[in-house]
CSV table of C-alpha atoms and ligand atoms in Angstrom, one decimal:
chain,number,residue,atom,x,y,z
A,1,MET,CA,-103.1,50.5,-34.7
A,2,ARG,CA,-105.1,53.4,-36.2
A,3,ASN,CA,-108.1,54.5,-34.3
A,4,ASN,CA,-111.5,53.5,-35.8
A,5,GLU,CA,-112.1,56.8,-37.6
A,6,MET,CA,-108.8,56.5,-39.5
A,7,LYS,CA,-109.4,52.9,-40.6
A,8,LYS,CA,-110.7,52.2,-44.1
A,9,LYS,CA,-114.2,50.8,-44.1
A,10,ILE,CA,-114.7,47.8,-46.3
A,11,VAL,CA,-118.1,46.4,-47.0
A,12,ILE,CA,-118.2,42.8,-48.3
A,13,VAL,CA,-121.4,41.6,-50.0
A,14,ALA,CA,-122.7,38.0,-50.1
A,15,GLY,CA,-126.1,36.8,-51.0
A,16,ALA,CA,-126.2,33.5,-52.8
A,17,ARG,CA,-124.6,30.1,-52.2
A,18,PRO,CA,-121.7,30.5,-54.7
A,19,ASN,CA,-120.7,33.7,-53.0
A,20,PHE,CA,-119.7,32.3,-49.7
A,21,MET,CA,-116.6,30.3,-50.8
A,22,LYS,CA,-115.5,33.5,-52.5
A,23,ILE,CA,-115.9,35.9,-49.5
A,24,GLY,CA,-114.6,33.6,-46.9
A,25,PRO,CA,-110.8,34.1,-47.6
A,26,LEU,CA,-111.4,37.8,-48.2
A,27,MET,CA,-113.1,38.3,-44.9
A,28,HIS,CA,-110.3,36.5,-43.1
A,29,GLU,CA,-107.6,38.4,-44.9
A,30,PHE,CA,-109.2,41.9,-44.3
A,31,ILE,CA,-109.7,40.9,-40.7
A,32,ARG,CA,-106.0,39.9,-40.4
A,33,HIS,CA,-105.3,43.5,-41.3
A,34,LYS,CA,-107.6,44.9,-38.7
A,35,ASN,CA,-105.2,47.7,-37.9
A,36,ILE,CA,-106.0,49.1,-41.4
A,37,PHE,CA,-109.5,48.0,-42.1
A,38,ASN,CA,-112.8,47.9,-40.5
A,39,THR,CA,-114.6,45.0,-42.3
A,40,ILE,CA,-118.4,44.8,-42.5
A,41,LEU,CA,-120.2,41.9,-44.0
A,42,ILE,CA,-123.6,42.4,-45.6
A,43,HIS,CA,-125.7,39.3,-46.4
A,44,THR,CA,-128.5,40.2,-48.8
A,45,GLY,CA,-130.6,37.1,-48.0
A,46,GLN,CA,-130.9,36.1,-51.8
A,47,HIS,CA,-130.4,32.6,-50.5
A,48,TYR,CA,-132.0,31.9,-47.2
A,49,ASP,CA,-132.6,28.1,-46.6
A,50,PHE,CA,-130.2,26.7,-44.0
A,51,GLU,CA,-128.6,24.4,-46.6
A,52,MET,CA,-128.1,27.2,-49.1
A,53,SER,CA,-126.7,29.8,-46.7
A,54,GLU,CA,-126.1,29.3,-42.9
A,55,LYS,CA,-124.5,25.8,-43.4
A,56,PHE,CA,-121.9,27.5,-45.7
A,57,LEU,CA,-121.2,30.3,-43.3
A,58,LYS,CA,-120.6,27.6,-40.6
A,59,ASP,CA,-118.5,25.3,-42.8
A,60,LEU,CA,-116.3,28.2,-43.9
A,61,ASN,CA,-116.0,29.9,-40.4
A,62,ILE,CA,-117.4,33.1,-41.8
A,63,PRO,CA,-118.3,35.6,-39.0
A,64,LYS,CA,-122.0,36.3,-38.5
A,65,PRO,CA,-123.0,39.0,-41.0
A,66,ASP,CA,-123.2,42.5,-39.6
A,67,TYR,CA,-126.4,43.2,-41.6
A,68,PHE,CA,-128.9,40.7,-43.0
A,69,LEU,CA,-131.2,42.2,-45.7
A,70,ASN,CA,-133.6,39.3,-45.9
A,71,VAL,CA,-134.7,39.9,-49.5
A,72,GLY,CA,-135.6,36.3,-50.4
A,73,SER,CA,-136.8,35.0,-53.8
A,74,ALA,CA,-138.6,36.9,-56.4
A,75,SER,CA,-138.5,37.7,-60.2
A,76,HIS,CA,-135.1,39.1,-61.3
A,77,ALA,CA,-136.3,42.7,-61.4
A,78,THR,CA,-138.1,42.5,-58.1
A,79,GLN,CA,-135.2,40.7,-56.4
A,80,THR,CA,-132.6,43.1,-57.7
A,81,ALA,CA,-134.8,46.1,-56.8
A,82,LYS,CA,-135.4,44.8,-53.3
A,83,ILE,CA,-131.7,44.3,-52.7
A,84,MET,CA,-130.9,47.8,-54.1
A,85,VAL,CA,-133.4,49.5,-51.8
A,86,ALA,CA,-132.3,47.6,-48.7
A,87,PHE,CA,-128.6,47.9,-49.5
A,88,GLU,CA,-128.8,51.6,-50.1
A,89,LYS,CA,-130.3,52.2,-46.6
A,90,VAL,CA,-127.5,50.3,-44.9
A,91,ILE,CA,-124.8,51.8,-47.1
A,92,LEU,CA,-125.9,55.4,-46.4
A,93,ASN,CA,-125.5,54.7,-42.8
A,94,VAL,CA,-122.1,52.9,-43.0
A,95,MET,CA,-120.6,55.0,-45.8
A,96,PRO,CA,-117.7,52.7,-46.6
A,97,ASP,CA,-114.6,53.5,-48.6
A,98,LEU,CA,-115.0,50.4,-50.7
A,99,VAL,CA,-117.7,47.8,-51.6
A,100,VAL,CA,-116.4,44.4,-52.5
A,101,VAL,CA,-118.7,42.2,-54.6
A,102,VAL,CA,-118.0,38.7,-55.9
A,103,GLY,CA,-119.2,36.5,-58.7
A,104,ASP,CA,-122.2,37.1,-60.9
A,105,VAL,CA,-125.4,36.7,-59.0
A,106,ASN,CA,-128.2,39.3,-58.7
A,107,SER,CA,-126.8,40.5,-55.3
A,108,THR,CA,-123.5,41.3,-57.1
A,109,LEU,CA,-125.2,43.5,-59.7
A,110,ALA,CA,-127.6,45.2,-57.3
A,111,CYS,CA,-125.0,46.2,-54.8
A,112,ALA,CA,-122.6,47.4,-57.5
A,113,ILE,CA,-125.2,49.7,-58.9
A,114,VAL,CA,-126.1,51.2,-55.5
A,115,ALA,CA,-122.4,51.8,-54.6
A,116,SER,CA,-121.7,53.4,-58.0
A,117,LYS,CA,-124.6,55.8,-57.7
A,118,LEU,CA,-123.2,56.9,-54.3
A,119,ASN,CA,-119.7,57.4,-55.7
A,120,ILE,CA,-118.3,54.6,-53.6
A,121,LYS,CA,-115.5,52.6,-55.0
A,122,ILE,CA,-116.2,49.0,-56.1
A,123,ALA,CA,-114.0,46.0,-56.2
A,124,HIS,CA,-115.3,43.0,-58.3
A,125,VAL,CA,-113.7,39.7,-57.5
A,126,GLU,CA,-114.0,37.2,-60.5
A,127,ALA,CA,-114.1,40.0,-63.0
A,128,GLY,CA,-113.8,39.5,-66.8
A,129,LEU,CA,-115.5,36.1,-67.2
A,130,ARG,CA,-117.8,36.0,-70.3
A,131,SER,CA,-120.0,33.2,-71.7
A,132,PHE,CA,-121.0,35.6,-74.6
A,133,ASP,CA,-124.5,34.3,-74.0
A,134,ARG,CA,-126.8,37.2,-72.9
A,135,THR,CA,-129.7,34.9,-72.3
A,136,MET,CA,-128.0,33.9,-69.1
A,137,PRO,CA,-128.9,36.4,-66.2
A,138,GLU,CA,-125.3,35.9,-64.9
A,139,GLU,CA,-123.8,37.3,-68.1
A,140,ILE,CA,-125.7,40.6,-67.7
A,141,ASN,CA,-124.7,40.7,-64.1
A,142,ARG,CA,-121.0,40.2,-65.0
A,143,ILE,CA,-121.0,42.9,-67.8
A,144,VAL,CA,-122.8,45.6,-65.8
A,145,THR,CA,-120.8,44.9,-62.6
A,146,ASP,CA,-117.4,45.0,-64.5
A,147,SER,CA,-118.4,48.2,-66.2
A,148,LEU,CA,-119.0,49.9,-62.8
A,149,SER,CA,-116.0,48.6,-61.0
A,150,ASP,CA,-112.8,50.4,-60.0
A,151,TYR,CA,-110.8,47.3,-59.2
A,152,LEU,CA,-111.3,44.3,-61.5
A,153,PHE,CA,-109.8,41.1,-59.9
A,154,VAL,CA,-109.4,38.5,-62.6
A,155,SER,CA,-109.3,34.7,-62.0
A,156,GLU,CA,-108.1,33.3,-65.3
A,157,GLU,CA,-106.3,34.7,-68.4
A,158,SER,CA,-109.5,34.8,-70.6
A,159,GLY,CA,-110.8,37.5,-68.2
A,160,LEU,CA,-107.8,39.8,-69.1
A,161,MET,CA,-108.5,39.4,-72.8
A,162,ASN,CA,-112.2,40.0,-72.4
A,163,LEU,CA,-111.8,43.2,-70.4
A,164,LYS,CA,-109.2,44.4,-72.9
A,165,ALA,CA,-111.5,43.7,-75.8
A,166,GLU,CA,-114.2,45.8,-74.0
A,167,GLY,CA,-111.8,48.7,-73.6
A,168,VAL,CA,-111.5,48.6,-69.8
A,169,ASN,CA,-108.6,50.7,-68.6
A,170,SER,CA,-105.8,48.2,-67.8
A,171,LYS,CA,-104.8,50.1,-64.7
A,172,LYS,CA,-108.0,48.9,-63.0
A,173,VAL,CA,-107.4,45.2,-64.0
A,174,TYR,CA,-105.4,42.8,-61.8
A,175,PHE,CA,-104.8,39.1,-62.5
A,176,VAL,CA,-104.9,37.6,-59.0
A,177,GLY,CA,-106.0,34.0,-59.5
A,178,ASN,CA,-109.0,32.1,-58.2
A,179,ILE,CA,-110.3,33.0,-54.8
A,180,MET,CA,-112.3,29.7,-54.5
A,181,ILE,CA,-109.1,27.8,-54.5
A,182,ASP,CA,-108.0,29.7,-51.4
A,183,THR,CA,-111.1,28.2,-49.7
A,184,LEU,CA,-110.5,24.7,-51.1
A,185,LEU,CA,-106.9,24.6,-50.0
A,186,SER,CA,-107.6,25.9,-46.6
A,187,LYS,CA,-110.2,23.2,-46.0
A,188,MET,CA,-108.3,20.2,-47.5
A,189,ASN,CA,-107.6,18.6,-44.1
A,190,ILE,CA,-111.2,18.8,-42.9
A,191,ILE,CA,-112.4,17.6,-46.3
A,192,ALA,CA,-110.1,14.5,-46.0
A,193,LYS,CA,-111.7,13.6,-42.7
A,194,CYS,CA,-115.3,14.1,-43.9
A,195,ASN,CA,-117.5,11.0,-43.7
A,196,ILE,CA,-120.2,11.9,-46.3
A,197,LEU,CA,-119.8,8.7,-48.4
A,198,ASN,CA,-120.5,6.6,-45.3
A,199,SER,CA,-123.3,8.6,-44.1
A,200,LEU,CA,-125.1,8.6,-47.5
A,201,SER,CA,-124.4,4.8,-47.7
A,202,MET,CA,-126.0,4.3,-44.3
A,203,ARG,CA,-129.1,6.2,-45.2
A,204,ASP,CA,-129.6,4.1,-48.3
A,205,LYS,CA,-128.3,0.6,-47.7
A,206,THR,CA,-129.0,-0.6,-51.3
A,207,ASN,CA,-126.8,2.1,-52.7
A,208,LYS,CA,-123.4,1.8,-51.1
A,209,LEU,CA,-121.0,4.5,-52.4
A,210,LYS,CA,-117.5,3.4,-53.0
A,211,LEU,CA,-114.5,5.5,-54.0
A,212,LYS,CA,-114.5,6.5,-57.7
A,213,THR,CA,-117.5,4.4,-58.6
A,214,TYR,CA,-120.2,6.9,-58.7
A,215,ALA,CA,-121.0,10.3,-60.4
A,216,VAL,CA,-122.2,13.5,-58.8
A,217,LEU,CA,-124.9,15.6,-60.4
A,218,THR,CA,-125.9,19.2,-59.9
A,219,LEU,CA,-128.4,21.1,-62.0
A,220,HIS,CA,-130.2,24.4,-61.5
A,221,ARG,CA,-129.8,26.6,-64.6
A,222,PRO,CA,-133.2,27.9,-66.0
A,223,ALA,CA,-132.2,26.6,-69.5
A,224,ASN,CA,-132.0,23.0,-68.0
A,225,VAL,CA,-134.7,22.9,-65.5
A,226,ASP,CA,-137.4,25.5,-66.2
A,227,SER,CA,-139.4,23.8,-69.0
A,228,ASN,CA,-141.0,20.5,-69.6
A,229,GLU,CA,-139.0,20.1,-72.8
A,230,SER,CA,-135.6,20.6,-71.1
A,231,LEU,CA,-136.6,18.4,-68.1
A,232,THR,CA,-137.6,15.6,-70.6
A,233,LYS,CA,-134.1,15.8,-72.2
A,234,ILE,CA,-132.4,15.7,-68.8
A,235,TYR,CA,-134.6,12.8,-67.6
A,236,ASN,CA,-133.7,10.8,-70.7
A,237,ILE,CA,-130.0,11.4,-70.2
A,238,LEU,CA,-130.2,10.5,-66.6
A,239,LYS,CA,-132.1,7.3,-67.3
A,240,THR,CA,-129.4,6.1,-69.6
A,241,ILE,CA,-126.4,7.2,-67.4
A,242,SER,CA,-128.0,5.7,-64.3
A,243,GLN,CA,-127.9,2.3,-66.0
A,244,LYS,CA,-124.1,2.6,-66.2
A,245,THR,CA,-123.3,4.2,-62.8
A,246,LYS,CA,-124.7,5.4,-59.5
A,247,ILE,CA,-125.5,9.1,-59.5
A,248,VAL,CA,-125.7,11.2,-56.3
A,249,TYR,CA,-127.8,14.2,-56.8
A,250,PRO,CA,-127.9,17.0,-54.2
A,251,ILE,CA,-131.0,18.8,-55.5
A,252,HIS,CA,-131.1,22.6,-55.6
A,253,PRO,CA,-134.4,24.0,-54.2
A,254,ARG,CA,-135.1,25.8,-57.5
A,255,THR,CA,-134.8,22.5,-59.4
A,256,LYS,CA,-137.0,20.7,-56.9
A,257,LYS,CA,-139.7,23.3,-57.3
A,258,MET,CA,-139.5,22.9,-61.1
A,259,ILE,CA,-139.5,19.1,-61.3
A,260,LYS,CA,-142.5,19.1,-59.0
A,261,LYS,CA,-144.3,21.7,-61.1
A,262,HIS,CA,-143.7,19.7,-64.3
A,263,ASN,CA,-144.5,16.3,-62.7
A,264,PHE,CA,-141.1,14.8,-62.9
A,265,LEU,CA,-140.4,14.1,-59.2
A,266,LYS,CA,-141.9,10.6,-59.2
A,267,LYS,CA,-140.1,9.7,-62.5
A,268,PHE,CA,-136.7,10.9,-61.0
A,269,GLU,CA,-137.4,8.9,-57.8
A,270,LEU,CA,-138.1,5.8,-59.8
A,271,LEU,CA,-134.6,5.8,-61.4
A,272,ASN,CA,-132.9,3.1,-59.3
A,273,ASN,CA,-129.3,4.4,-59.4
A,274,LEU,CA,-130.2,8.1,-58.9
A,275,ILE,CA,-129.7,9.0,-55.3
A,276,MET,CA,-131.5,12.3,-54.6
A,277,VAL,CA,-130.4,14.1,-51.5
A,278,LYS,CA,-130.8,17.6,-49.9
A,279,PRO,CA,-128.3,20.3,-50.9
A,280,LEU,CA,-125.1,19.6,-49.2
A,281,GLY,CA,-122.8,21.9,-47.2
A,282,TYR,CA,-119.4,22.9,-48.6
A,283,ILE,CA,-117.3,20.2,-46.9
A,284,ASP,CA,-119.7,17.4,-47.7
A,285,PHE,CA,-120.1,18.4,-51.3
A,286,ILE,CA,-116.4,18.8,-52.1
A,287,LYS,CA,-115.6,15.5,-50.5
A,288,LEU,CA,-118.3,13.8,-52.5
A,289,ALA,CA,-117.1,15.4,-55.7
A,290,LYS,CA,-113.4,14.6,-54.9
A,291,ASP,CA,-114.1,10.9,-54.4
A,292,SER,CA,-116.4,10.6,-57.4
A,293,ARG,CA,-115.6,9.1,-60.8
A,294,PHE,CA,-116.9,12.2,-62.5
A,295,VAL,CA,-119.2,15.2,-62.0
A,296,LEU,CA,-122.1,16.2,-64.3
A,297,THR,CA,-123.1,19.8,-63.8
A,298,ASP,CA,-124.4,23.1,-65.1
A,299,SER,CA,-122.8,25.2,-62.3
A,300,GLY,CA,-120.0,27.7,-62.9
A,301,GLY,CA,-117.8,27.2,-59.8
A,302,ILE,CA,-117.9,23.4,-59.9
A,303,GLN,CA,-116.2,23.5,-63.3
A,304,GLU,CA,-113.3,25.2,-61.5
A,305,GLU,CA,-113.3,23.0,-58.3
A,306,THR,CA,-113.2,19.8,-60.3
A,307,THR,CA,-110.3,21.1,-62.4
A,308,PHE,CA,-108.4,21.8,-59.2
A,309,LEU,CA,-109.4,18.3,-57.8
A,310,LYS,CA,-108.5,16.6,-61.1
A,311,VAL,CA,-111.9,15.0,-61.3
A,312,PRO,CA,-113.5,14.8,-64.8
A,313,CYS,CA,-116.4,17.3,-65.2
A,314,LEU,CA,-119.1,17.2,-67.9
A,315,THR,CA,-120.8,20.6,-68.2
A,316,MET,CA,-124.3,20.4,-69.5
A,317,ARG,CA,-124.3,23.8,-71.1
A,318,ASP,CA,-123.6,25.2,-74.6
A,319,ASN,CA,-120.9,27.6,-73.4
A,320,THR,CA,-118.7,28.4,-70.4
A,321,GLU,CA,-117.4,31.6,-69.1
A,322,ARG,CA,-114.5,29.6,-67.6
A,323,PRO,CA,-112.6,28.3,-70.7
A,324,VAL,CA,-109.4,27.6,-68.8
A,325,THR,CA,-111.2,24.6,-67.2
A,326,ILE,CA,-111.5,23.1,-70.7
A,327,LYS,CA,-108.1,24.2,-72.2
A,328,LYS,CA,-106.1,23.2,-69.1
A,329,GLY,CA,-108.5,21.5,-66.7
A,330,THR,CA,-110.7,18.4,-66.6
A,331,ASN,CA,-113.9,20.0,-68.0
A,332,TYR,CA,-115.8,19.0,-71.2
A,333,LEU,CA,-118.6,21.0,-72.6
A,334,VAL,CA,-121.3,18.5,-73.5
A,335,GLY,CA,-124.6,20.5,-73.8
A,336,ARG,CA,-127.8,18.6,-73.5
A,337,ASN,CA,-127.6,16.3,-76.5
A,338,LYS,CA,-128.1,12.8,-75.2
A,339,SER,CA,-125.8,10.9,-77.4
A,340,ARG,CA,-123.0,13.5,-76.9
A,341,VAL,CA,-123.4,13.3,-73.1
A,342,VAL,CA,-123.5,9.5,-73.0
A,343,ARG,CA,-120.5,9.2,-75.3
A,344,HIS,CA,-118.5,11.3,-72.9
A,345,VAL,CA,-119.7,9.3,-69.9
A,346,ASP,CA,-118.7,6.1,-71.7
A,347,TYR,CA,-115.3,7.5,-72.5
A,348,ILE,CA,-114.7,8.5,-68.9
A,349,LEU,CA,-115.9,5.2,-67.5
A,350,ASN,CA,-113.6,3.3,-69.8
A,351,ASN,CA,-110.4,5.4,-69.9
A,352,SER,CA,-108.0,7.0,-67.5
A,353,ASN,CA,-108.5,10.8,-66.9
A,354,LYS,CA,-107.2,13.3,-69.5
A,355,ARG,CA,-104.0,15.0,-68.5
A,356,SER,CA,-104.8,18.3,-66.9
A,357,GLN,CA,-103.0,21.2,-65.3
A,358,ILE,CA,-103.9,23.6,-62.5
A,359,PRO,CA,-104.4,27.0,-64.0
A,360,LYS,CA,-102.0,29.9,-63.2
A,361,LEU,CA,-102.3,31.5,-59.8
A,362,TRP,CA,-104.9,29.0,-58.5
A,363,ASP,CA,-102.6,28.6,-55.5
A,364,GLY,CA,-104.4,29.7,-52.4
A,365,LYS,CA,-102.9,33.2,-52.2
A,366,THR,CA,-105.6,35.2,-54.1
A,367,ALA,CA,-107.1,36.9,-51.1
A,368,GLU,CA,-103.6,37.9,-50.0
A,369,ARG,CA,-102.9,39.4,-53.4
A,370,ILE,CA,-106.2,41.3,-53.5
A,371,VAL,CA,-105.8,42.8,-50.0
A,372,ARG,CA,-102.2,43.8,-50.8
A,373,ILE,CA,-103.3,45.6,-53.9
A,374,ILE,CA,-106.0,47.5,-52.0
A,375,ILE,CA,-103.5,48.4,-49.2
A,376,ASN,CA,-101.0,49.7,-51.8
A,377,SER,CA,-103.7,51.7,-53.5
A,378,CYS,CA,-104.9,53.3,-50.2
A,379,ASN,CA,-101.3,54.2,-49.4
A,380,THR,CA,-100.8,55.9,-52.8
A,381,GLU,CA,-104.1,57.8,-52.3
A,382,GLU,CA,-103.0,59.0,-48.9
A,383,ARG,CA,-99.6,60.2,-50.2
A,384,ARG,CA,-101.4,62.2,-52.9
A,385,LYS,CA,-103.6,64.0,-50.3
B,1,LIG,C1,-128.6,31.8,-58.1
B,1,LIG,C2,-127.7,32.6,-59.1
B,1,LIG,C3,-126.9,31.6,-59.9
B,1,LIG,C4,-126.1,30.6,-59.0
B,1,LIG,C5,-127.1,30.0,-58.1
B,1,LIG,C6,-126.4,29.0,-57.2
B,1,LIG,C7,-128.6,34.7,-60.0
B,1,LIG,C8,-129.2,35.3,-61.2
B,1,LIG,N1,-128.5,33.4,-60.1
B,1,LIG,O1,-129.5,31.1,-58.9
B,1,LIG,O2,-125.9,32.3,-60.7
B,1,LIG,O3,-125.4,29.7,-59.8
B,1,LIG,O4,-127.8,31.0,-57.3
B,1,LIG,O5,-127.3,28.4,-56.3
B,1,LIG,O6,-128.4,35.4,-59.0
B,1,LIG,N2,-134.7,29.0,-53.4
B,1,LIG,C9,-135.0,28.4,-52.2
B,1,LIG,N3,-134.2,28.6,-51.2
B,1,LIG,C10,-133.1,29.4,-51.2
B,1,LIG,C11,-132.8,29.9,-52.5
B,1,LIG,C12,-133.6,29.7,-53.6
B,1,LIG,O7,-136.1,27.7,-52.1
B,1,LIG,O8,-132.4,29.5,-50.2
B,1,LIG,C13,-135.5,28.7,-54.6
B,1,LIG,C14,-136.7,29.7,-54.7
B,1,LIG,O9,-137.8,29.0,-55.2
B,1,LIG,C15,-136.2,30.7,-55.8
B,1,LIG,C16,-135.3,29.8,-56.7
B,1,LIG,O10,-134.8,28.9,-55.8
B,1,LIG,O11,-137.2,31.3,-56.5
B,1,LIG,C17,-134.2,30.6,-57.4
B,1,LIG,O12,-133.4,31.3,-56.5
B,1,LIG,P1,-132.5,32.6,-57.0
B,1,LIG,O13,-131.7,33.1,-55.9
B,1,LIG,O14,-133.4,33.5,-57.7
B,1,LIG,O15,-131.6,31.9,-58.2
B,1,LIG,P2,-130.8,30.6,-58.2
B,1,LIG,O16,-131.5,29.7,-59.3
B,1,LIG,O17,-130.6,30.0,-56.9
C-alpha cells in the first residue's frame, strides 16, 4: 500500500438526485482500489430534501459525503455561482489530482469550470450525449462540461459520434457503457424483495396496484411544468389516460410547487385513477417501474432504466439525448400532443411489447472500466516522469 502522500486524490462530485445512481458504483470501485486512490466525496446540496438526496445515499450505500456545500435552490446563475464559490474553497484545500463529475446538472457544470480554472484534470461520466436543444439547461451543461474535460466517458454510441463531430480529440474519449446499469444490476436482489406495490395499495385501499396493470408517471422539466399552458396540456392528457389505467405519480418538489402556483393541485387530486405520492427512493421507484405496464416521463435516466428493464417508456419531450433507447430500447418519443400520447398508450395497452435490445456495454462493468482507464493513465504519467 502506498502512503497517503503518494496516493492519487480523487474528488467525486454529486449534487442532484440523478447523480447518486451514477456516483455509487464509482465510489465503490475507487474505494476498492484504496491502495492507489484517496477518494473524497463532495455533495453540493443542489438537492437537499430527504427524499431527493439522503434517501438515495442510504439506498445505494454511498458513504457520507466528506464535504456538504449546502447550496440549495436558486436561479440557474445564482445556483451555479454558489456552487462554484463553495467548491473552489474546498478544492483549494484538497488539491486533488482529478475531479470526477457525472451527468448534466448545474453541479456538474459548476464544478467542472472550477476544476479547469485551477488546472485540475476532469473526468466526465456520461459525456457526449446531445439533445441538440439549447433551450434545455442540461444541454448547455453537457456541452460546456465536455469541452473542459480530460477524460470523456461515453455511455452509448451516439456520444462517440457527437464528440467526433465537435472535434474532440479521440484520445480523450472512452466508450465505457452506462454507469447507471451498474447500480441497477447490483441492486436487483433487493429490488425483487421490495414491497412498494403493497405499501402503496395499503395506503389507498380503493386503488390496489397489481402487477403490469398500472402506469408510472414522472414530470419535472420546465418545458412541461412551468407554465399554465403546458400544465393544461399535461392535465388534459392525464385526464384521458387515467380513464384507461391507474397512474402512480411520485411528484417532484419542483412540479408540486408549479402545480400549486398555477392552481392545478385540486384538479390533479380529483382525477380518480391518478395516485400522487411523495418522491420515492431508488429501490421503491425502480420496483414500481419494473412492475408497471408502462412509464410516462420527461426524465433522462428513466428512459435508460426502462430500456434495461424492458418496460415500455413514453417520453413526453420533443427530443432525447439518449437515442439508443429509441433505436434499440423500449422508448417512444411522444411530445405533448394529446392524440399522439393517447395513441401510444392505447397501442401499449392492447399489444405486446416491442422487441428491444440492451445497448452495448450496459453490463454492470462500467465503473470497473473507468477506474481501470484512470489507473493505466496514472501509470503512464508516472513512467514519463
Ligand atoms: C435538476 C436537474 C435536472 C434533473 C433533475 C432531477 C439542473 C439544471 N437540472 O432539476 O437535469 O433531471 O434535477 O431531479 O441541474 N426542490 C426542492 N427540494 C429539493 C430539490 C429541489 O424543493 O431537494 C425544488 C425547489 O423548489 C427548486 C426546484 O425544485 O427551486 C428545482 O430544483 P433544481 O435543482 O434547480 O432543478 P430540478 O428541476 O430539480
